[in-house]
Each structure stands twice: as C-alpha cells, then as structure tokens.
Short mmCIF file of C-alpha atoms in Angstrom, two decimals:
data_model
loop_
_atom_site.label_atom_id
_atom_site.label_comp_id
_atom_site.label_asym_id
_atom_site.label_seq_id
_atom_site.Cartn_x
_atom_site.Cartn_y
_atom_site.Cartn_z
CA ARG A 923 12.91 -1.82 -9.11
CA MET A 924 15.63 -4.41 -8.86
CA HIS A 925 18.09 -3.86 -6.04
CA SER A 926 21.34 -5.47 -7.10
CA SER A 927 24.42 -6.03 -5.00
CA TYR A 928 25.66 -2.60 -6.11
CA LYS A 929 22.52 -1.01 -4.67
CA THR A 930 23.06 -2.82 -1.40
CA ALA A 931 26.67 -1.76 -1.30
CA LEU A 932 25.59 1.85 -1.59
CA SER A 933 22.98 1.37 1.13
CA LYS A 934 25.84 0.48 3.47
CA LEU A 935 26.78 4.15 3.39
CA GLN A 936 23.35 5.05 4.82
CA PRO A 937 22.66 4.88 8.55
CA THR A 938 20.86 1.91 10.04
CA ALA A 939 17.34 2.13 11.40
CA ALA A 940 18.49 2.71 14.96
CA GLU A 941 21.13 5.19 13.86
CA SER A 942 18.69 7.08 11.62
CA SER A 943 16.23 7.55 14.49
CA LYS A 944 19.02 8.83 16.70
CA VAL A 945 20.25 11.16 13.98
CA ALA A 946 16.72 12.44 13.39
CA SER A 947 16.28 13.21 17.07
CA LYS A 948 19.65 14.93 17.25
CA GLN A 949 18.79 17.04 14.22
CA GLN A 950 15.72 18.42 15.96
CA PRO A 951 16.52 22.08 16.59
CA LYS A 952 16.44 23.28 20.17
CA LYS A 953 16.96 27.04 19.64
CA SER A 954 14.09 28.91 17.97
CA TRP A 955 10.44 28.11 17.40
CA GLN A 956 10.85 28.80 13.67
CA GLU A 957 13.40 26.01 13.29
CA ALA A 958 11.31 23.71 15.48
CA PHE A 959 8.23 24.22 13.29
CA GLN A 960 10.20 23.70 10.09
CA TRP A 961 11.65 20.47 11.47
CA ALA A 962 8.20 19.23 12.57
CA ILE A 963 6.68 20.00 9.15
CA GLN A 964 9.48 18.07 7.48
CA GLN A 965 9.00 15.10 9.84
CA LEU A 966 5.28 15.01 9.04
CA SER A 967 5.91 14.90 5.30
CA LEU A 968 4.75 11.59 3.82
CA ALA A 969 7.69 11.56 1.43
CA GLU A 970 10.15 12.00 4.31
CA ALA A 971 8.48 9.23 6.34
CA ALA A 972 8.47 6.89 3.32
CA GLN A 973 12.16 7.52 2.69
CA ASP A 974 13.05 6.76 6.30
CA ALA A 975 11.17 3.46 6.14
CA GLN A 976 12.10 2.34 2.62
CA GLU A 977 15.71 3.48 2.33
CA ASN A 978 16.94 3.75 5.91
CA GLY A 979 15.01 0.72 7.17
CA MET A 980 13.35 2.63 10.01
CA VAL A 981 11.21 0.36 12.19
CA LEU A 982 7.54 1.34 12.14
CA SER A 983 5.99 1.91 15.55
CA CYS A 984 3.12 -0.34 16.65
CA ARG A 985 3.93 -2.88 13.93
CA GLU A 986 6.47 -5.00 15.81
CA LYS A 987 4.43 -8.23 15.65
CA GLU A 988 3.76 -7.97 11.92
CA ARG A 989 7.39 -7.02 11.25
CA ALA A 990 8.64 -10.07 13.13
CA GLN A 991 6.37 -12.38 11.12
CA ILE A 992 7.39 -10.93 7.73
CA THR A 993 11.09 -10.87 8.66
CA SER A 994 11.02 -14.49 9.78
CA PHE A 995 9.29 -15.54 6.57
CA LEU A 996 11.76 -13.69 4.32
CA ARG A 997 14.85 -14.95 6.15
CA LYS A 998 13.75 -18.57 5.81
CA ALA A 999 12.59 -18.10 2.23
CA ILE A 1000 15.84 -16.46 1.13
CA CYS A 1001 18.02 -19.06 2.86
CA GLY A 1002 15.99 -21.86 1.26
CA LEU A 1003 18.08 -25.02 0.91
CA LYS A 1004 21.04 -25.57 3.19
CA ASN A 1005 23.75 -28.19 2.84
CA SER A 1006 23.94 -30.74 5.63
CA GLU A 1007 27.18 -31.33 7.52
CA GLY A 1008 28.06 -34.31 5.35
CA GLY A 1009 27.89 -32.17 2.26
CA GLU A 1010 26.12 -34.89 0.24
CA GLU A 1011 22.47 -34.22 1.06
CA GLU A 1012 20.42 -31.11 1.31
CA GLU A 1013 17.67 -30.56 3.82
CA THR A 1014 14.84 -28.13 3.18
CA MET A 1015 14.89 -25.24 5.62
CA ASN A 1016 11.74 -23.63 4.24
CA LEU A 1017 9.15 -24.78 1.73
CA LYS A 1018 6.94 -21.69 1.99
CA SER A 1019 7.55 -19.31 -0.88
CA SER A 1020 4.60 -16.89 -0.74
CA LEU A 1021 2.99 -14.63 1.85
CA PHE A 1022 -0.31 -12.76 1.60
CA ILE A 1023 -0.47 -9.43 3.48
CA ALA A 1024 -3.80 -7.64 3.85
CA GLY A 1025 -5.23 -4.69 5.69
CA PRO A 1026 -6.96 -1.33 5.22
CA PRO A 1027 -5.11 1.45 3.35
CA GLY A 1028 -2.55 3.44 5.31
CA THR A 1029 -1.74 0.79 7.90
CA GLY A 1030 1.96 0.36 7.03
CA LYS A 1031 1.85 -2.76 4.84
CA THR A 1032 4.10 -1.59 2.01
CA ALA A 1033 6.31 0.54 4.27
CA SER A 1034 6.91 -2.43 6.59
CA VAL A 1035 7.95 -4.72 3.73
CA ARG A 1036 10.30 -2.16 2.22
CA SER A 1037 11.80 -1.39 5.62
CA ILE A 1038 12.48 -5.09 6.19
CA ILE A 1039 13.97 -5.46 2.70
CA ALA A 1040 16.36 -2.55 3.44
CA GLU A 1041 17.45 -4.29 6.64
CA LEU A 1042 17.98 -7.64 4.88
CA GLN A 1043 19.97 -5.96 2.11
CA ARG A 1044 22.40 -4.64 4.69
CA GLU A 1045 22.71 -8.13 6.13
CA GLN A 1046 23.34 -9.44 2.61
CA HIS A 1047 26.12 -6.91 2.18
CA ASP A 1048 27.67 -8.12 5.44
CA GLY A 1049 27.57 -11.70 4.22
CA LEU A 1050 24.90 -12.81 6.70
CA LEU A 1051 22.34 -13.69 4.01
CA PRO A 1052 22.61 -15.25 0.53
CA GLU A 1053 22.40 -12.92 -2.44
CA PHE A 1054 18.88 -11.91 -3.45
CA ASN A 1055 17.28 -9.39 -5.79
CA PHE A 1056 14.22 -7.37 -4.80
CA ILE A 1057 11.58 -6.30 -7.32
CA GLY A 1058 8.50 -4.24 -6.45
CA LEU A 1059 5.41 -3.99 -8.68
CA ASN A 1060 2.33 -1.90 -7.94
CA GLY A 1061 -0.90 -2.95 -9.62
CA MET A 1062 -2.31 0.57 -9.41
CA GLU A 1063 0.58 1.93 -11.50
CA LEU A 1064 -0.04 -0.46 -14.40
CA ARG A 1065 -2.27 0.46 -17.33
CA HIS A 1066 -3.40 -3.16 -17.66
CA PRO A 1067 -2.96 -6.15 -15.31
CA PHE A 1068 -0.97 -8.09 -17.90
CA ASP A 1069 1.62 -5.31 -17.96
CA ALA A 1070 2.86 -6.96 -14.74
CA TYR A 1071 4.47 -9.64 -16.92
CA VAL A 1072 6.22 -6.95 -18.96
CA LYS A 1073 7.53 -5.03 -15.94
CA PHE A 1074 8.60 -8.18 -14.12
CA TRP A 1075 10.57 -9.58 -17.05
CA GLU A 1076 12.13 -6.16 -17.68
CA ALA A 1077 13.46 -6.23 -14.12
CA VAL A 1078 14.46 -9.91 -14.16
CA SER A 1079 16.38 -9.53 -17.43
CA GLY A 1080 18.91 -7.37 -15.57
CA THR A 1081 21.03 -4.87 -17.44
CA ARG A 1082 19.39 -5.77 -20.75
CA LYS A 1083 16.04 -4.29 -19.60
CA GLU A 1084 14.34 -6.38 -22.27
CA ARG A 1085 10.83 -5.11 -22.95
CA LEU A 1086 8.53 -7.65 -24.61
CA PRO A 1087 4.80 -8.04 -25.23
CA ALA A 1088 2.89 -9.50 -22.30
CA GLY A 1089 2.57 -12.98 -23.82
CA ASP A 1090 6.25 -13.25 -24.70
CA ALA A 1091 7.25 -11.87 -21.31
CA ALA A 1092 5.10 -14.52 -19.57
CA ASN A 1093 6.79 -17.28 -21.60
CA LYS A 1094 10.23 -15.89 -20.75
CA LEU A 1095 9.36 -15.81 -17.06
CA GLU A 1096 8.03 -19.37 -17.22
CA ASN A 1097 11.28 -20.54 -18.79
CA PHE A 1098 13.44 -18.47 -16.42
CA PHE A 1099 11.95 -19.92 -13.23
CA CYS A 1100 10.48 -23.26 -14.30
CA GLY A 1101 12.08 -24.12 -17.65
CA GLN A 1102 15.25 -25.89 -18.67
CA GLN A 1103 18.68 -24.54 -17.89
CA ASP A 1104 20.59 -22.57 -20.46
CA ASP A 1105 23.14 -24.43 -22.55
CA ASP A 1106 26.00 -22.75 -20.76
CA ASP A 1107 24.75 -24.02 -17.40
CA GLU A 1108 23.82 -27.59 -18.44
CA GLU A 1109 26.07 -30.60 -18.07
CA SER A 1110 27.24 -32.37 -21.18
CA ASP A 1111 25.19 -35.26 -22.60
CA SER A 1112 27.87 -37.76 -21.61
CA ASP A 1113 27.34 -37.12 -17.88
CA GLU A 1114 25.55 -39.72 -15.84
CA GLU A 1115 21.96 -39.24 -14.72
CA GLY A 1116 23.07 -38.91 -11.12
CA ASP A 1117 25.37 -36.03 -12.01
CA ASN A 1118 22.55 -34.38 -13.95
CA GLU A 1119 20.19 -34.60 -11.00
CA GLU A 1120 22.84 -33.17 -8.70
CA SER A 1121 23.60 -30.27 -11.07
CA LYS A 1122 19.86 -29.61 -11.45
CA GLY A 1123 19.51 -29.43 -7.68
CA ASN A 1124 22.42 -27.01 -7.46
CA ALA A 1125 21.10 -24.85 -10.31
CA ILE A 1126 18.62 -23.09 -8.09
CA SER A 1127 21.24 -22.17 -5.51
CA GLU A 1128 23.59 -20.75 -8.16
CA ARG A 1129 21.20 -17.95 -9.11
CA PRO A 1130 20.24 -15.20 -6.66
CA VAL A 1131 16.83 -15.53 -5.08
CA THR A 1132 14.24 -13.14 -6.54
CA VAL A 1133 11.94 -11.52 -3.97
CA LEU A 1134 8.87 -10.06 -5.67
CA MET A 1135 6.47 -7.69 -3.92
CA LEU A 1136 3.07 -7.42 -5.64
CA ASP A 1137 1.51 -4.30 -4.15
CA GLU A 1138 -2.17 -3.44 -4.75
CA ILE A 1139 -2.75 -6.98 -5.96
CA ASP A 1140 -6.49 -6.25 -6.17
CA TYR A 1141 -5.82 -4.52 -9.51
CA LEU A 1142 -4.12 -7.62 -10.93
CA VAL A 1143 -7.21 -9.83 -10.66
CA THR A 1144 -8.46 -10.69 -14.15
CA LYS A 1145 -11.59 -12.53 -15.27
CA LYS A 1146 -9.87 -15.92 -15.52
CA GLU A 1147 -7.48 -15.13 -12.63
CA THR A 1148 -4.55 -16.56 -14.62
CA LEU A 1149 -2.19 -13.71 -13.80
CA VAL A 1150 -2.43 -14.04 -10.02
CA TYR A 1151 -2.33 -17.83 -10.38
CA ASN A 1152 0.91 -17.73 -12.38
CA PHE A 1153 2.70 -15.37 -10.02
CA PHE A 1154 1.95 -17.61 -7.03
CA ASP A 1155 2.46 -20.85 -8.99
CA TRP A 1156 5.98 -20.11 -10.25
CA PRO A 1157 7.55 -20.24 -6.77
CA LEU A 1158 6.10 -23.72 -6.22
CA ARG A 1159 7.38 -25.08 -9.54
CA ALA A 1160 10.74 -23.29 -9.58
CA THR A 1161 13.51 -25.50 -11.00
CA THR A 1162 16.09 -23.09 -12.42
CA ALA A 1163 15.69 -19.97 -10.24
CA ARG A 1164 13.99 -19.45 -6.90
CA LEU A 1165 11.15 -16.95 -6.53
CA VAL A 1166 9.60 -15.59 -3.34
CA VAL A 1167 6.32 -13.66 -3.70
CA ILE A 1168 4.72 -11.25 -1.23
CA GLY A 1169 1.21 -10.15 -2.21
CA ILE A 1170 -0.25 -7.01 -0.61
CA SER A 1171 -3.97 -6.27 -0.74
CA ASN A 1172 -6.47 -3.87 0.81
CA THR A 1173 -9.06 -6.66 0.86
CA ILE A 1174 -8.55 -9.03 3.77
CA ASN A 1175 -10.50 -11.93 2.29
CA LEU A 1176 -9.36 -11.53 -1.31
CA PRO A 1177 -8.14 -15.16 -1.65
CA GLU A 1178 -11.53 -16.46 -0.48
CA LYS A 1179 -13.21 -14.50 -3.28
CA MET A 1180 -11.09 -16.25 -5.89
CA SER A 1181 -11.24 -19.79 -7.27
CA THR A 1182 -9.95 -22.76 -5.30
CA ARG A 1183 -7.05 -23.26 -7.71
CA VAL A 1184 -5.76 -19.75 -6.91
CA GLN A 1185 -6.36 -20.23 -3.19
CA SER A 1186 -4.23 -23.38 -3.27
CA ARG A 1187 -1.34 -21.41 -4.77
CA ILE A 1188 -1.57 -18.43 -2.42
CA GLY A 1189 -1.50 -20.80 0.54
CA GLY A 1190 -2.43 -20.23 4.14
CA ASP A 1191 0.38 -17.92 5.21
CA ARG A 1192 -1.33 -14.62 6.02
CA CYS A 1193 -0.32 -11.43 7.79
CA HIS A 1194 -3.15 -9.05 8.70
CA PHE A 1195 -2.56 -5.37 9.42
CA LYS A 1196 -5.34 -3.91 11.55
CA SER A 1197 -6.33 -0.25 11.46
CA TYR A 1198 -4.44 1.99 13.86
CA ASN A 1199 -6.40 2.79 17.01
CA VAL A 1200 -6.18 6.06 18.95
CA GLN A 1201 -3.26 5.00 21.12
CA ASP A 1202 -1.28 3.65 18.15
CA THR A 1203 -1.78 6.88 16.20
CA MET A 1204 -0.70 9.00 19.19
CA THR A 1205 2.43 6.87 19.65
CA ILE A 1206 3.38 7.16 15.97
CA LEU A 1207 2.88 10.94 15.88
CA LYS A 1208 4.79 11.50 19.12
CA THR A 1209 7.63 9.25 17.98
CA ARG A 1210 7.85 11.07 14.68
CA LEU A 1211 7.87 14.47 16.41
CA GLY A 1212 10.37 13.39 19.07
CA MET A 1213 7.90 14.01 21.91
CA LEU A 1214 8.70 10.71 23.65
CA GLU A 1215 12.37 11.54 24.19
CA ASP A 1216 13.79 12.74 27.48
CA ASN A 1217 15.22 15.86 25.86
CA ALA A 1218 12.46 16.65 23.39
CA GLY A 1219 13.38 20.32 23.08
CA TYR A 1220 10.79 22.79 21.82
CA THR A 1221 7.29 21.24 21.74
CA VAL A 1222 5.40 22.18 18.57
CA PHE A 1223 2.15 20.32 19.35
CA GLU A 1224 0.27 20.30 22.60
CA GLU A 1225 -0.85 16.95 23.97
CA ASP A 1226 -4.56 17.56 23.35
CA ALA A 1227 -3.93 18.46 19.70
CA ILE A 1228 -2.16 15.13 19.10
CA LYS A 1229 -4.98 13.30 20.87
CA PHE A 1230 -7.62 15.07 18.76
CA ALA A 1231 -5.83 14.19 15.50
CA ALA A 1232 -5.52 10.57 16.63
CA ARG A 1233 -9.20 10.29 17.56
CA LYS A 1234 -10.38 11.86 14.30
CA THR A 1235 -8.15 9.55 12.26
CA ALA A 1236 -9.26 6.43 14.14
CA ASN A 1237 -12.93 7.36 13.75
CA LEU A 1238 -12.62 7.89 10.00
CA SER A 1239 -10.51 5.04 8.68
CA GLY A 1240 -7.40 4.43 10.79
CA ASP A 1241 -5.24 5.61 7.88
CA ILE A 1242 -2.11 7.03 9.49
CA ARG A 1243 -1.43 9.13 6.39
CA LYS A 1244 -4.51 11.21 7.17
CA ALA A 1245 -3.12 12.00 10.64
CA PHE A 1246 0.20 13.08 9.11
CA GLN A 1247 -1.53 15.30 6.56
CA MET A 1248 -3.84 16.80 9.17
CA CYS A 1249 -1.04 17.68 11.60
CA LYS A 1250 1.23 18.92 8.82
CA ALA A 1251 -1.48 21.28 7.53
CA ALA A 1252 -2.07 22.57 11.08
CA ALA A 1253 1.64 23.23 11.68
CA GLU A 1254 1.98 24.98 8.31
CA ASN A 1255 -1.01 27.23 9.06
CA VAL A 1256 0.32 28.24 12.49
CA PHE A 1257 3.81 28.85 11.13
CA GLN A 1258 2.49 30.98 8.26
CA ASP A 1259 0.18 33.00 10.53
CA CYS A 1260 2.98 33.72 13.01
CA THR A 1261 5.59 34.66 10.41
CA SER A 1262 3.16 36.89 8.46
CA GLY A 1263 1.94 38.69 11.56
CA LYS A 1264 -1.65 37.42 11.44
CA ARG A 1265 -1.16 35.83 14.83
CA GLN A 1266 0.37 38.03 17.52
CA LEU A 1267 3.14 36.50 19.64
CA THR A 1268 3.34 37.40 23.32
CA ALA A 1269 6.58 37.53 25.26
CA GLY A 1270 7.36 34.27 27.01
CA SER A 1271 4.58 32.44 25.15
CA PRO A 1272 5.93 31.01 21.87
CA PRO A 1273 3.46 29.57 19.32
CA ILE A 1274 2.14 26.05 19.66
CA VAL A 1275 -0.33 23.97 17.64
CA ARG A 1276 -3.61 23.55 19.54
CA ILE A 1277 -6.85 21.64 18.95
CA ALA A 1278 -8.45 24.52 17.04
CA ASP A 1279 -5.48 24.57 14.65
CA VAL A 1280 -5.79 20.84 13.96
CA GLN A 1281 -9.53 21.25 13.36
CA LYS A 1282 -8.86 24.02 10.86
CA GLY A 1283 -6.16 21.94 9.19
CA SER A 1284 -8.58 19.03 8.93
CA ARG A 1285 -11.25 21.20 7.29
CA ASP A 1286 -8.77 22.75 4.87
CA MET A 1287 -7.36 19.35 3.93
CA PHE A 1288 -10.83 17.89 3.47
CA SER A 1289 -12.17 20.73 1.34
CA SER A 1290 -9.09 21.10 -0.81
CA ILE A 1291 -8.33 17.43 -1.46
CA VAL A 1292 -11.46 15.32 -1.06
CA HIS A 1293 -13.84 17.82 -2.65
CA LYS A 1294 -11.55 18.26 -5.62
CA ALA A 1295 -11.17 14.48 -5.99
CA VAL A 1296 -14.96 14.04 -6.02
CA SER A 1297 -15.52 16.88 -8.49
CA CYS A 1298 -12.95 15.35 -10.88
CA SER A 1299 -14.58 11.91 -10.86
CA THR A 1300 -15.11 9.99 -14.07
CA SER A 1301 -18.64 9.29 -15.29
CA TYR A 1302 -18.76 5.85 -13.67
CA GLU A 1303 -17.20 7.07 -10.41
CA ALA A 1304 -19.71 9.93 -10.28
CA LEU A 1305 -22.50 7.45 -10.89
CA LEU A 1306 -21.22 5.34 -7.99
CA LEU A 1307 -20.90 8.29 -5.57
CA ILE A 1308 -24.31 9.70 -6.47
CA SER A 1309 -25.83 6.23 -5.97
CA LEU A 1310 -24.12 5.98 -2.57
CA GLY A 1311 -25.42 9.42 -1.63
CA ALA A 1312 -28.95 8.50 -2.72
CA LEU A 1313 -28.80 5.33 -0.63
CA LYS A 1314 -27.53 7.28 2.35
CA ARG A 1315 -30.70 9.38 2.34
CA THR A 1316 -32.80 6.24 2.88
CA ARG A 1317 -30.87 4.66 5.75
CA GLU A 1318 -29.55 6.24 8.93
CA ASP A 1319 -26.54 3.96 9.51
CA GLY A 1320 -25.15 4.84 6.05
CA SER A 1321 -23.47 1.47 5.44
CA PHE A 1322 -24.34 -0.58 2.35
CA THR A 1323 -23.30 -3.77 0.59
CA VAL A 1324 -21.71 -3.74 -2.85
CA LYS A 1325 -24.78 -5.49 -4.25
CA GLU A 1326 -27.05 -2.71 -2.99
CA ILE A 1327 -24.81 -0.08 -4.57
CA LEU A 1328 -24.68 -1.97 -7.88
CA THR A 1329 -28.48 -2.24 -7.96
CA LYS A 1330 -28.82 1.49 -7.27
CA ILE A 1331 -26.28 2.30 -10.00
CA GLU A 1332 -28.30 0.35 -12.57
CA SER A 1333 -31.49 2.09 -11.47
CA ILE A 1334 -30.06 5.61 -11.65
CA ALA A 1335 -28.24 4.92 -14.93
CA ASN A 1336 -31.37 3.62 -16.66
CA ALA A 1337 -33.45 6.57 -15.41
CA SER A 1338 -30.88 9.21 -16.38
CA GLY A 1339 -31.63 9.14 -20.12
CA GLU A 1340 -28.00 10.02 -20.88
CA PRO A 1341 -25.89 7.58 -22.92
CA LYS A 1342 -22.74 8.17 -20.84
CA TYR A 1343 -24.56 6.66 -17.85
CA MET A 1344 -26.92 4.25 -19.61
CA ASN A 1345 -24.01 2.54 -21.38
CA ALA A 1346 -22.45 1.65 -18.04
CA ARG A 1347 -22.57 -2.14 -17.85
CA LEU A 1348 -20.67 -2.39 -14.61
CA SER A 1349 -19.94 -5.79 -13.11
CA PHE A 1350 -19.45 -6.65 -9.47
CA ALA A 1351 -15.66 -6.61 -9.97
CA ASP A 1352 -15.82 -3.18 -11.69
CA VAL A 1353 -17.62 -1.66 -8.71
CA LEU A 1354 -15.14 -3.26 -6.28
CA GLY A 1355 -12.25 -1.83 -8.26
CA MET A 1356 -13.71 1.67 -8.21
CA LEU A 1357 -14.44 1.41 -4.49
CA ASN A 1358 -10.83 0.44 -3.81
CA ARG A 1359 -9.56 3.41 -5.83
CA ILE A 1360 -11.78 6.05 -4.23
CA GLY A 1361 -11.33 4.35 -0.88
CA GLY A 1362 -7.60 4.96 -1.16
CA ALA A 1363 -8.37 8.67 -1.53
CA GLY A 1364 -10.39 8.62 1.69
CA ILE A 1365 -13.73 9.30 -0.01
CA VAL A 1366 -15.35 6.03 1.06
CA GLN A 1367 -14.52 3.43 3.70
CA LEU A 1368 -14.63 -0.33 3.21
CA ASN A 1369 -15.38 -2.40 6.31
CA THR A 1370 -15.19 -6.19 6.34
CA TYR A 1371 -17.18 -8.26 8.81
CA SER A 1372 -16.96 -11.97 9.55
CA SER A 1373 -20.66 -12.39 8.79
CA SER A 1374 -20.22 -11.27 5.17
CA PRO A 1375 -17.59 -12.20 2.56
CA TRP A 1376 -17.97 -8.80 0.86
CA PRO A 1377 -17.11 -5.39 2.30
CA TRP A 1378 -19.69 -2.89 3.52
CA VAL A 1379 -19.30 0.59 2.07
CA SER A 1380 -19.80 3.89 3.88
CA THR A 1381 -18.72 7.49 3.47
CA HIS A 1382 -18.22 10.34 5.89
CA LEU A 1383 -19.43 12.76 3.22
CA HIS A 1384 -22.93 14.10 3.77
CA THR A 1385 -25.38 13.90 0.88
CA SER A 1386 -25.34 17.69 0.56
CA GLU A 1387 -21.53 17.66 0.37
CA ILE A 1388 -21.56 15.15 -2.50
CA HIS A 1389 -24.16 17.33 -4.20
CA SER A 1390 -22.04 20.48 -3.80
CA CYS A 1391 -18.92 18.72 -5.09
CA PHE A 1392 -20.63 17.97 -8.40
CA ARG A 1393 -21.99 21.48 -8.78
CA ASP A 1394 -20.65 23.21 -11.92
CA THR A 1395 -19.46 19.86 -13.32
CA LYS A 1396 -20.78 17.70 -16.16
CA HIS A 1397 -22.51 15.52 -13.55
CA SER A 1398 -24.43 18.40 -11.93
CA LYS A 1399 -27.81 17.46 -13.47
CA LEU A 1400 -27.61 13.87 -12.23
CA ALA A 1401 -26.55 15.01 -8.75
CA GLU A 1402 -29.30 17.63 -8.66
CA LYS A 1403 -31.91 15.04 -9.59
CA HIS A 1404 -31.03 12.48 -6.91
CA LEU A 1405 -29.23 14.42 -4.15
CA ALA A 1406 -30.90 17.86 -4.00
CA SER A 1407 -33.12 18.60 -1.01
CA GLN A 1408 -36.82 18.25 -1.70
CA ARG A 1409 -38.70 21.52 -2.09
CA LEU A 1410 -42.39 22.10 -1.43
CA PHE A 1411 -42.75 24.94 -3.95
#
C-alpha cells in the first residue's frame, strides 16, 4: 500500500500512540464481569492488536531498543540531504539507505515497523519530516517472487496503478529511481553543465522519498538472486528518486547464505529481534489486559494463568501470537461456560480465568488449528513432516539439520513407490522454503546457532500425533509405513 499525504492527513484524526493506550484503558469496563470478559477477548484479538500497532502507532512493549534503532535509521534516511547554511553546498546527513531486520516469527518485526511508520506519518503531517511515501510488500502473498516488481511499480506509479509484466515493471523501476529525468523536469540543452549538475542534484529532493518494506524476504530469493540484489541496489544508485528499503526475514543469517554481491548491497546495518522470554510475554499480556494500571478494574485472568501462558509460549517458540490465541481461547471458553450455565457462579465469587482454563484453551487451539494444518498438507509438505517424524524416532533430542531432513526425504520418497512422492526433486532451498511456511504455522521450530550457518529443525509434535493427523488423508499409507508403532504380531 502507498500512504500518500491524504492518508497521513486522515491519520491525524486518529489518536496518537499514547492517547490510544489511555483511551483503551479508559474503555475497559468496570461494572460487570460479562463486559470485562468481552473487553478482554477483544484486546486479545490479533486483528485488534495489529490495528493498534499499524494504524494508531501503539508502541510495542519490550521492543524499545529495536524501535529506537529503526526510528533513528528511518529519520536519517528520510531527511537525506540537507542544505548547508550558505545554501550553495549540500552535506550528506545519511548515506545508509537499507536496513535488514531478522528474528523468529511472532516477535514484533512487522508490527514495529508499521507502528514507527504511523508515527513518522503524523510527524510528516505536522511538517516535522519531509514528504515520503510508504509501500509494503509481503513475499508470502506473492504467487511468484518476480511479482514483487509488478506490485512495486503499481504502487510507485501512483493514481495510474499501472500494471505491467515483471520485466517491463523492472525496467520502469530502474528508470524511475536510477534513470534519466523526464523531459518536463530536465533543463534545456542551452544550460551550462554546472546548472545541469545542480538541477540533477536537486532532482532527488524534489520527489518524495519512497520507503519500501519487504516483508518475508525469504520468499523473494531466486536462483540467481537478482531480485533481492536489485531491490537493495536501487537505493545506492538512485539519481532521480530516493529509495529506502527495509528487509524483514525470519532467517537471522539470510545475507550470509547469499552471494557476496548481494551481501555488499544489503550492507551491515542489522536489527535482530530475539524471541520473547517469559517475563516479556507476561509484560505484554498484562499491558494488553490493563493489569499493570493502578485502577485495573475487574481482573479477568489470575496471575498464575498469565504466567503459565507465558511459560508455555516461551518454551515452544517465543511467538507472542500463540500467547494471545491461547489466552483468548481460554477467556472465550470461560465466558461461554458461565453464560450457558455449564459453570455455576457463586455469590461474591465472579468468574476468572485460571491455569486449568488456559491449559484447556491451549489443547483446543492445538488440536483445532495445528492438526488441521498438518492434515491439509501438500504432498511435499507431508513428505517433509513424515521424514521429520521418522527422524525423531531415532534421536531423543529431536533436533535435526536441513541436510539430514533432505536426505531422509529422498530415502522415503524413493522407497514409497508412488509417483507423487518419487517425482519430488526437492532442493535445499525448496526444503528451507517449506520449513519457513510450516514454521510460521507453529508446526516446526527453526533454531539458529552460531556454530552452524543453517537452522536446526525441531517439532513439538510427537510421532504418534503426526501419524494421527494424516489418518484418513491421501498420505495415510506413507505415514502408516514410517510412523506407526511397531507390532510384534
């Protein structure tokens, strides 16, 4: 999406981050437990949390250091060149035009960037920052990596929304940022060379800065790596329009896995988002539920229930979205049981979410979401999960390298005798892509260690659970062959 000056003008009507948090706390009902539960369920909604961060610019808890680094980078990058006091020369305020952000899924990378952009857009409206346009692309939402050229040019072209083939769009983008000026903007041929150089230097400042966020950049990596190279090369060669690129990845060492020419374009500016620990998760949940305020009103969750949800989330993956979903499911179950009469209410003891409720919510969420995701896997994804389950039976720690998984996939595929598996000629990059996709669904976890450039893969699913997920599916025979318990007779 491109956020024009009209978009920013409308955002002025919305409350600021500090005001939105105050409004949210004031909106928390203090009268009945029914209203308190409904408010808590709404606060734990991922859509509601995303809206607060992306549109209202709400500051994410426990991400103050990362937010300060990204904000500082964007302010300097947007300001760019600044005229000196004499007015004749220009001094470079910032030469860095790209930032690489990495971290596990669900650690607030995208939400932090969008929250900062919302804050900077309000400052732009107040005249504190130069005009800039924000465009966000998500690699996971594209059918093919080269569609990024198409979407980017469609946004850059403004009101025309010009949709071109990928090759033509790439040429247009090259000319827009690094090509010659349009005839309307060029000086006449009779001007002196000094005037031409001065007008060329001012050309960049005449156009608004374009801030591009490339989310899920792992899905934009092609065989020759030209697409990622171009997106990070254009800001360095910009002559007619300035471009600032923020790349977001779930793989911390993604640049090191690419060629040196791409590494040189991405640069050394990095911002790493670590997984949330127990204390961070508790702070985020309590802040969201208004439990840290002096006048918190009716308490929906007991302290031990919040602590249990935080510990379970930290032990699994550190994905804060899982904690939100777990607590939301628990609150919904308690609210439904109390309103339907399944749970009896005693006088003077209103309902509250306890540890047992969070445990039940976790089981319900796991069985209804993860099991369904596994059972609906494609042939190659099923082959990967069955291979991971087969490996897990041979090693107690349950953590494996991508190379081990790829070797097991080839072995199981060749022994299956079925063309849909035997025709799988999966490369190392194909397996990494599938692991990132199913890792985002919480089925597997990817852990990176300094001793290895590639992630180690594990899953909290037991072998029997993977087997049961594929029961009554087209992959049941393969799962039965490699995951079923051995029988003596």
